[in-house]
Structures are given as structure tokens and as C-alpha cells.
CSV table of C-alpha atoms in Angstrom, one decimal:
chain,number,residue,atom,x,y,z
L,8,MET,CA,100.5,118.9,100.8
L,9,VAL,CA,103.7,116.8,100.4
L,10,ILE,CA,107.8,115.9,100.8
L,11,PRO,CA,109.0,113.3,98.4
L,12,GLY,CA,108.6,110.0,100.0
L,13,SER,CA,105.5,110.4,102.1
L,14,GLN,CA,101.7,111.1,101.9
L,15,PRO,CA,99.5,114.1,100.8
L,16,MET,CA,99.1,117.5,102.4
L,17,VAL,CA,96.8,120.5,102.1
L,18,VAL,CA,97.8,124.2,102.4
L,19,ARG,CA,95.5,127.2,102.1
L,20,ILE,CA,97.3,130.2,100.7
L,21,ARG,CA,96.3,133.8,101.4
L,22,PRO,CA,95.4,136.4,98.8
L,23,ALA,CA,97.0,137.0,96.2
L,24,LYS,CA,93.8,135.2,96.7
L,25,GLU,CA,93.8,133.0,99.7
L,26,LEU,CA,95.4,129.6,99.1
L,27,TRP,CA,94.5,126.3,100.6
L,28,ALA,CA,97.1,123.6,100.2
L,29,ILE,CA,96.8,119.8,100.8
L,30,ASN,CA,100.3,118.4,100.8
L,31,LYS,CA,101.7,115.0,100.2
L,32,ILE,CA,105.5,114.5,100.5
L,33,PRO,CA,106.4,113.9,96.9
L,34,GLY,CA,106.1,110.3,96.8
L,35,THR,CA,103.5,110.0,99.4
L,36,TYR,CA,101.8,113.2,100.6
L,37,SER,CA,99.7,115.8,98.8
L,38,GLU,CA,99.2,119.6,98.9
L,39,HIS,CA,96.7,122.4,97.9
L,40,VAL,CA,97.9,126.0,97.2
L,41,ALA,CA,96.2,129.1,95.9
L,42,LEU,CA,97.0,129.6,92.3
L,43,SER,CA,98.2,132.8,90.7
L,44,ARG,CA,95.9,133.9,87.8
L,45,ASP,CA,98.7,135.9,86.2
L,46,ILE,CA,100.6,132.8,85.1
L,47,PRO,CA,100.0,131.8,81.4
L,48,CYS,CA,98.9,128.2,80.9
L,49,GLU,CA,97.4,125.9,78.3
L,50,HIS,CA,93.9,124.7,79.3
L,51,SER,CA,91.9,121.9,77.7
L,52,ILE,CA,88.7,120.6,79.2
L,53,LEU,CA,88.6,116.8,79.9
L,54,GLY,CA,85.2,115.8,81.4
L,55,MET,CA,85.0,116.9,85.0
L,56,PHE,CA,88.5,118.3,85.2
L,57,SER,CA,90.9,120.3,83.0
L,58,GLU,CA,94.5,119.6,82.0
L,59,VAL,CA,96.8,122.5,82.6
L,60,LYS,CA,100.4,123.2,81.7
L,61,PHE,CA,102.5,125.9,83.3
L,62,PRO,CA,105.6,126.9,81.4
L,63,VAL,CA,109.0,126.7,83.2
L,64,PRO,CA,112.5,127.2,81.9
L,65,TRP,CA,113.1,123.4,81.3
L,66,GLY,CA,109.6,122.6,79.8
L,67,HIS,CA,106.4,122.6,81.7
L,68,VAL,CA,104.7,121.6,85.0
L,69,ALA,CA,101.5,119.6,84.3
L,70,ALA,CA,98.4,119.8,86.5
L,71,LYS,CA,94.7,118.9,86.7
L,72,ALA,CA,92.1,121.4,87.7
L,73,TRP,CA,88.6,121.0,89.1
L,74,GLY,CA,85.9,123.7,89.5
L,75,SER,CA,85.7,127.2,88.3
L,76,ALA,CA,88.8,129.3,88.0
L,77,GLU,CA,86.9,132.0,89.9
L,78,GLY,CA,86.6,129.8,92.9
L,79,HIS,CA,88.9,129.8,96.0
L,80,PRO,CA,92.3,128.5,94.7
L,81,VAL,CA,93.6,125.3,96.3
L,82,LEU,CA,96.8,123.7,95.2
L,83,CYS,CA,97.2,119.9,95.7
L,84,LEU,CA,100.7,118.4,96.0
L,85,HIS,CA,101.3,114.7,95.7
L,86,GLY,CA,104.0,112.6,97.3
L,87,TRP,CA,107.3,111.2,96.1
L,88,LEU,CA,107.0,109.1,93.0
L,89,ASP,CA,103.3,109.7,92.9
L,90,ASN,CA,101.4,112.1,90.6
L,91,ALA,CA,98.3,114.4,90.5
L,92,ASN,CA,95.9,111.4,90.1
L,93,THR,CA,96.4,110.7,93.8
L,94,PHE,CA,93.6,113.3,94.4
L,95,ASP,CA,91.1,111.9,91.9
L,96,LYS,CA,88.8,110.3,94.5
L,97,LEU,CA,89.3,112.9,97.2
L,98,ILE,CA,88.7,116.2,95.4
L,99,PRO,CA,85.1,115.4,94.3
L,100,LEU,CA,84.2,115.1,98.0
L,101,LEU,CA,85.6,118.4,99.1
L,102,PRO,CA,83.8,121.8,99.3
L,103,ARG,CA,82.4,123.2,96.1
L,104,GLY,CA,83.2,126.8,95.2
L,105,CYS,CA,87.0,126.1,95.2
L,106,TYR,CA,89.3,125.9,92.3
L,107,TYR,CA,91.4,122.7,93.0
L,108,VAL,CA,94.7,122.4,91.1
L,109,ALA,CA,96.7,119.1,91.5
L,110,MET,CA,100.2,119.5,90.0
L,111,ASP,CA,102.8,116.9,89.0
L,112,PHE,CA,106.2,117.8,90.4
L,113,SER,CA,109.0,118.0,88.0
L,114,GLY,CA,110.1,114.5,87.0
L,115,HIS,CA,106.7,113.0,88.0
L,116,GLY,CA,103.5,112.3,86.1
L,117,LEU,CA,103.2,114.4,83.0
L,118,SER,CA,105.6,117.2,84.0
L,119,SER,CA,108.9,117.7,82.2
L,120,HIS,CA,112.1,116.1,83.6
L,121,ARG,CA,114.8,118.4,84.7
L,122,PRO,CA,117.7,118.9,82.3
L,123,ALA,CA,120.5,116.3,81.9
L,124,GLY,CA,123.1,116.6,84.6
L,125,CYS,CA,120.8,118.3,87.1
L,126,PRO,CA,120.0,116.5,90.3
L,127,TYR,CA,116.7,116.8,92.2
L,128,HIS,CA,116.9,118.7,95.4
L,129,PHE,CA,114.1,119.0,97.9
L,130,LEU,CA,113.9,122.8,97.5
L,131,ASP,CA,113.4,122.3,93.8
L,132,TYR,CA,109.9,121.0,94.5
L,133,VAL,CA,109.3,124.1,96.6
L,134,SER,CA,110.4,126.3,93.7
L,135,ASP,CA,108.0,124.3,91.5
L,136,VAL,CA,105.2,125.3,93.8
L,137,ARG,CA,106.4,128.9,94.0
L,138,ARG,CA,106.5,129.1,90.2
L,139,VAL,CA,103.0,127.8,89.8
L,140,ALA,CA,101.2,129.4,92.8
L,141,ALA,CA,103.5,132.1,93.7
L,142,GLY,CA,103.1,129.5,97.1
L,143,GLY,CA,103.4,123.2,100.8
L,144,ALA,CA,107.4,118.3,103.7
L,145,VAL,CA,107.0,120.3,100.2
L,146,ALA,CA,103.9,122.1,101.4
L,147,GLY,CA,105.3,122.4,104.9
L,148,MET,CA,108.6,123.9,103.7
L,149,PHE,CA,106.7,126.4,101.5
L,150,CYS,CA,104.7,127.5,104.5
L,151,PHE,CA,107.8,128.1,106.5
L,152,LEU,CA,109.6,130.0,103.8
L,153,TYR,CA,106.4,132.0,102.8
L,154,PRO,CA,104.2,132.1,105.9
L,155,GLU,CA,102.6,135.3,104.8
L,156,MET,CA,101.1,133.4,101.8
L,157,VAL,CA,99.6,130.5,103.8
L,158,ASP,CA,96.3,130.5,105.5
L,159,LYS,CA,95.9,126.8,106.4
L,160,LEU,CA,98.0,123.6,106.1
L,161,ILE,CA,96.7,120.0,106.1
L,162,LEU,CA,99.2,117.1,106.3
L,163,LEU,CA,97.9,113.7,105.3
L,164,GLU,CA,100.0,110.8,106.8
L,165,ASN,CA,102.8,113.3,107.0
L,166,LEU,CA,104.4,115.2,109.8
L,167,GLY,CA,106.0,117.7,107.3
L,168,PHE,CA,109.6,116.9,108.1
L,169,LEU,CA,112.5,114.5,107.5
L,170,LEU,CA,114.9,113.4,110.2
L,171,ALA,CA,118.3,115.1,110.4
L,172,PRO,CA,121.2,112.6,110.7
L,173,GLU,CA,122.4,112.4,114.4
L,174,ASP,CA,126.1,112.9,113.6
L,175,THR,CA,128.3,114.7,111.1
L,176,GLU,CA,129.6,111.5,109.5
L,177,ALA,CA,126.1,110.2,108.8
L,178,TRP,CA,125.2,113.5,107.2
L,179,LEU,CA,128.3,113.4,105.0
L,180,GLU,CA,127.6,109.8,104.0
L,181,SER,CA,124.0,110.7,103.0
L,182,LYS,CA,125.2,113.5,100.8
L,183,ARG,CA,127.9,111.4,99.2
L,184,LEU,CA,125.3,108.7,98.5
L,185,VAL,CA,123.1,111.2,96.6
L,186,ILE,CA,126.0,112.2,94.3
L,187,ASP,CA,127.2,108.6,93.8
L,188,ARG,CA,123.7,107.4,92.8
L,189,LEU,CA,123.2,110.2,90.4
L,190,LEU,CA,126.5,109.6,88.6
L,191,SER,CA,125.8,105.9,88.5
L,192,LEU,CA,122.5,106.5,86.8
L,193,GLU,CA,124.1,108.8,84.3
L,194,ALA,CA,126.8,106.2,83.5
L,195,LYS,CA,124.3,103.4,82.9
L,196,GLN,CA,122.1,105.5,80.5
L,197,GLN,CA,119.5,102.7,80.7
L,198,THR,CA,116.5,102.8,78.4
L,199,PRO,CA,113.3,102.8,80.5
L,200,ARG,CA,111.9,99.3,80.8
L,201,ALA,CA,108.6,98.5,79.1
L,202,ARG,CA,106.1,96.3,80.9
L,203,SER,CA,102.6,94.9,80.2
L,204,PRO,CA,99.8,96.8,82.0
L,205,GLU,CA,99.5,93.9,84.5
L,206,ALA,CA,103.2,93.8,85.2
L,207,ALA,CA,103.4,97.6,85.6
L,208,LEU,CA,100.5,97.6,88.1
L,209,GLN,CA,102.1,94.7,90.0
L,210,ARG,CA,105.4,96.5,90.2
L,211,LEU,CA,103.7,99.6,91.6
L,212,LEU,CA,101.8,97.6,94.2
L,213,GLU,CA,104.9,95.8,95.3
L,214,ALA,CA,106.6,99.1,95.9
L,215,ASN,CA,103.6,100.5,97.7
L,216,ARG,CA,102.1,97.9,100.1
L,217,HIS,CA,99.4,100.4,101.3
L,218,LEU,CA,98.0,100.9,97.8
L,219,THR,CA,94.9,99.0,96.6
L,220,ALA,CA,94.8,97.6,93.0
L,221,GLU,CA,92.2,100.3,92.2
L,222,GLY,CA,94.4,103.1,93.6
L,223,GLY,CA,97.4,101.7,91.8
L,224,ALA,CA,95.5,101.7,88.5
L,225,ILE,CA,94.5,105.3,89.1
L,226,LEU,CA,98.2,106.4,89.6
L,227,LEU,CA,99.3,104.3,86.7
L,228,GLN,CA,97.0,106.2,84.3
L,229,ARG,CA,99.1,109.3,84.7
L,230,GLY,CA,102.3,107.7,85.8
L,231,ALA,CA,103.1,105.6,82.7
L,232,THR,CA,103.0,106.1,78.9
L,233,GLU,CA,102.0,103.4,76.4
L,234,THR,CA,104.6,102.5,73.8
L,235,PRO,CA,104.7,99.7,71.2
L,236,ALA,CA,106.7,97.6,73.6
L,237,GLY,CA,104.4,98.2,76.6
L,238,LEU,CA,103.9,100.7,79.4
L,239,VAL,CA,106.9,102.8,80.5
L,240,PHE,CA,106.9,104.7,83.8
L,241,ASN,CA,107.0,108.5,83.3
L,242,ARG,CA,109.0,109.3,86.4
L,243,ASP,CA,112.6,110.5,86.1
L,244,MET,CA,114.8,107.9,87.7
L,245,ARG,CA,117.0,110.7,89.1
L,246,VAL,CA,114.1,111.5,91.5
L,247,ARG,CA,115.3,108.5,93.6
L,248,THR,CA,118.6,110.2,94.1
L,249,GLN,CA,117.2,113.5,95.4
L,250,SER,CA,118.9,115.5,98.2
L,251,ARG,CA,116.4,116.2,101.0
L,252,GLU,CA,116.3,118.9,103.6
L,253,SER,CA,116.2,117.5,107.2
L,254,PHE,CA,115.7,119.0,110.6
L,255,THR,CA,116.0,118.3,114.4
L,256,VAL,CA,112.9,117.9,116.5
L,257,GLU,CA,113.6,121.3,118.0
L,258,GLN,CA,113.8,123.0,114.6
L,259,CYS,CA,110.5,121.3,113.5
L,260,VAL,CA,108.7,122.6,116.6
L,261,LYS,CA,109.9,126.2,115.9
L,262,LEU,CA,108.9,126.0,112.3
L,263,LEU,CA,105.5,124.7,113.1
L,264,GLN,CA,105.0,127.5,115.6
L,265,LYS,CA,105.3,130.0,112.7
L,266,ILE,CA,102.1,128.8,111.2
L,267,GLN,CA,100.3,127.7,114.5
L,268,ASP,CA,96.5,127.7,114.7
L,269,ARG,CA,96.4,126.8,111.0
L,270,VAL,CA,97.6,123.2,110.9
L,271,LEU,CA,95.6,119.9,110.6
L,272,ILE,CA,97.5,116.6,110.7
L,273,ILE,CA,95.8,113.4,109.8
L,274,VAL,CA,97.5,110.1,110.4
L,275,ALA,CA,96.2,106.6,109.5
L,276,GLN,CA,95.9,104.0,112.3
L,277,ASP,CA,97.5,101.4,109.9
L,278,GLY,CA,99.8,104.0,108.3
L,279,LEU,CA,103.5,104.8,108.7
L,280,LEU,CA,103.3,107.2,111.6
L,281,VAL,CA,101.6,105.3,114.5
L,282,PRO,CA,104.2,105.4,117.3
L,283,TYR,CA,103.7,101.9,118.7
L,284,LYS,CA,104.2,100.4,115.3
L,285,LEU,CA,107.4,102.3,114.5
L,286,ASP,CA,110.8,100.8,114.5
L,287,THR,CA,112.5,101.2,117.9
L,288,ARG,CA,115.2,103.3,116.1
L,289,ASN,CA,112.7,105.8,114.8
L,290,HIS,CA,113.0,108.2,117.6
L,291,PHE,CA,112.4,111.2,115.4
L,292,VAL,CA,108.7,110.5,114.6
L,293,LYS,CA,108.0,109.5,118.2
L,294,ASP,CA,109.7,112.6,119.6
L,295,LEU,CA,107.9,114.8,117.1
L,296,ARG,CA,104.5,113.2,118.0
L,297,LYS,CA,105.2,114.0,121.7
L,298,ALA,CA,105.9,117.6,120.8
L,299,PHE,CA,102.6,117.7,118.9
L,300,GLU,CA,100.8,116.4,122.0
L,301,SER,CA,102.5,118.8,124.4
L,302,THR,CA,104.2,122.0,123.1
L,303,LEU,CA,102.0,122.2,120.1
L,304,LYS,CA,98.8,120.6,121.4
L,305,GLU,CA,96.9,123.9,121.6
L,306,HIS,CA,97.8,125.0,118.2
L,307,ILE,CA,97.9,122.0,115.9
L,308,GLN,CA,95.0,119.5,115.4
L,309,LEU,CA,96.3,115.9,115.1
L,310,ILE,CA,93.6,113.3,114.2
L,311,GLU,CA,94.0,109.6,113.8
L,312,VAL,CA,91.6,107.8,111.3
L,313,PRO,CA,91.1,104.2,110.3
L,314,GLY,CA,93.0,103.2,107.1
L,315,SER,CA,96.5,102.9,105.6
L,316,HIS,CA,99.1,105.3,104.3
L,317,PHE,CA,97.0,105.9,101.1
L,318,VAL,CA,93.7,106.4,103.0
L,319,HIS,CA,93.0,109.6,100.9
L,320,LEU,CA,93.0,107.5,97.8
L,321,ASN,CA,91.8,104.1,99.0
L,322,LYS,CA,89.0,105.4,101.2
L,323,PRO,CA,88.6,109.2,100.7
L,324,GLU,CA,85.3,109.4,102.5
L,325,VAL,CA,87.2,108.7,105.8
L,326,VAL,CA,89.1,112.0,105.5
L,327,SER,CA,87.0,114.2,103.3
L,328,GLY,CA,84.6,115.3,106.0
L,329,ILE,CA,87.5,116.2,108.4
L,330,ILE,CA,89.3,118.2,105.7
L,331,SER,CA,86.1,119.9,104.5
L,332,LYS,CA,85.2,121.1,108.0
L,333,PHE,CA,88.8,122.4,108.6
L,334,LEU,CA,88.9,124.2,105.3
L,335,THR,CA,85.6,126.0,105.7
L,336,ALA,CA,86.0,126.8,109.4
L,337,ARG,CA,86.5,130.4,110.3
L,338,ASN,CA,88.0,129.7,113.6
L,339,THR,CA,90.7,127.1,112.9
L,340,ARG,CA,91.5,126.6,116.6
L,341,ALA,CA,88.1,125.0,117.1
L,342,ARG,CA,88.6,121.3,117.7
L,343,LEU,CA,87.1,118.9,115.2
């Protein structure tokens, strides 16, 4: 489900076993993807869910799992600067009989940070998914690169893409900024700041105006570590300097046509993607919404629901029924 910087997403992947994925752009969207049973992992039961670790060359990718491992595998991907806890309130409301796995992307939650000197690229998150699931913006890109593995894709408050700069100079400047920010962070070598639990929650809410205090506390449980000096955020600061893949509207339409009839997009009425509330300069989202309602109207289901950008966490019952119906429907072209 997700590209760093937006909301969750769901993708269903085919056998292997079929995979469902809910994706959130790392930072804001989430994803679900079918999990490979051939990958070794550590597994410790914690109440209603299990903690899982998948080994990778630089450490491990952490995840939470709900349900029986024999169930239909669904991989859940969080958004940028978020973590697997973003699905804590939604997954219990989804169809039983599935094996839901919500992973922390590298540099997020409880997953290992990438090695020193290594920047974070958008495709790195896609490779994280491929390593874990053999299979989601991140969920969306995975679907486009491995369409044969994806059965269904659900985007929550996410259109699955980032805008390409309109001219060459803007593109060059964006790439230069990524490098300069990374080198600046390395030069500072700052020790992560410790905060009181109240101050850490306040900082999180200030940066995410769509989050409720309850939702922020849920994310903080996995997004920070307690030290003698206070809470320290787990995320790798280099994640803020990541290089993202971007596309034109025409490219987005062509990519979505590769997985047509299998896509559900849910946008919140008070979220970040409502056309009449967007900045007048944000032509990309407006043009892409027009494409959804014209060229892709017969193949992609786009539904608006009441709520904010974090509706899946703040009020999961608003979207759980829609998601459940789409996931269990045999004929995905049927309108909801």
C-alpha cells in the first residue's frame, strides 16, 4: 500500500500464493502483499499478533503478523516516516482467513537502518517488499514492475505516484538537493534528540495535522525507543533525504492500465487529494483525477469517504467495509 510521504495502500499478490496488498506511501500510505513462505524469519507471539523479522544483508526488516500463516497472505505497507502500527486498528476489521503482514520499511519502525553512506532511494523500498514477499507509490511501483504477481491493489489517500518536475532544471535541482541534504546530515553526525513521552507525541502531531492523539500514540509505540534520557525516534534521519521516482500524468495512466480492473482508490473528503482543496499549482493531482474519471473510469474504482488523511487509523470502520468487499469480490469490476 504506500510511497514515502503519503497514505496506506493494499495490494493482493497472486500465487506464489495470491497476494493482497494495502499500500501507504512510506510516510503516509500502506500496502498488503502475499508473503513467501520460503523466507526464514524469527517469530514470537505477542497477544493477537506476532512479531516477525526477515533477514536482509544490512540487518533485518521487522513486521507484525495477524492470523494463521496458512491463510491468504496480505502484505501491508505503511507511509513515509510511519510504521507498521498504522494498521493496528484496521486489520482487526478486515476479512478473517487471511494472513496479514505489516512490515516496517528500512529506516522506519523496528527495521534496521541502511549502512552508513547509503542514501534511501524510492526503489529501495520496492526491493524491501520484493525481498520479503517476493512482491506495492511503493505498492503501486511494485505492481507495475511485477504485474504478474499482483491480483489487487488498494490505495488509501494515495494516487500511487509522485509528480515529475516540469522542466530539466527543476529535475536537476531536486536531485542536487537530495545529495546536499544527505552530506549535510553526515557532516553534522547529530545524536538523536531525546524527548519526554508528551513532547514526542506533540512533535509527531505537529508534523501530522491529520493524526489524532490516539493515532499518534499508536505510531509512537513502534516509532520510538525509550532511553534513560527519554524517547528517541527510531526513524533514520536520512529517510528525509530520499530520492523519489516521479512520472508524468501520461505515464501514470499507462502504468495503471497494466493492472486495470484490479485497483481500488479511497480518498478522504478532508484529506490531501480533494481537487477543490488543492493548491492552484498542484496540476498533477487534478489532472490525474480527471484521468481516473475519464480514461480509467471503467477500470479503476475511486471512492471518496468522510475523514482525513489518516482515516484508516483514526476511523478504520469508515474504510474497512469497502476494503473487505473489494478484497473478497470475485468480479473486481463490480462497482461498490
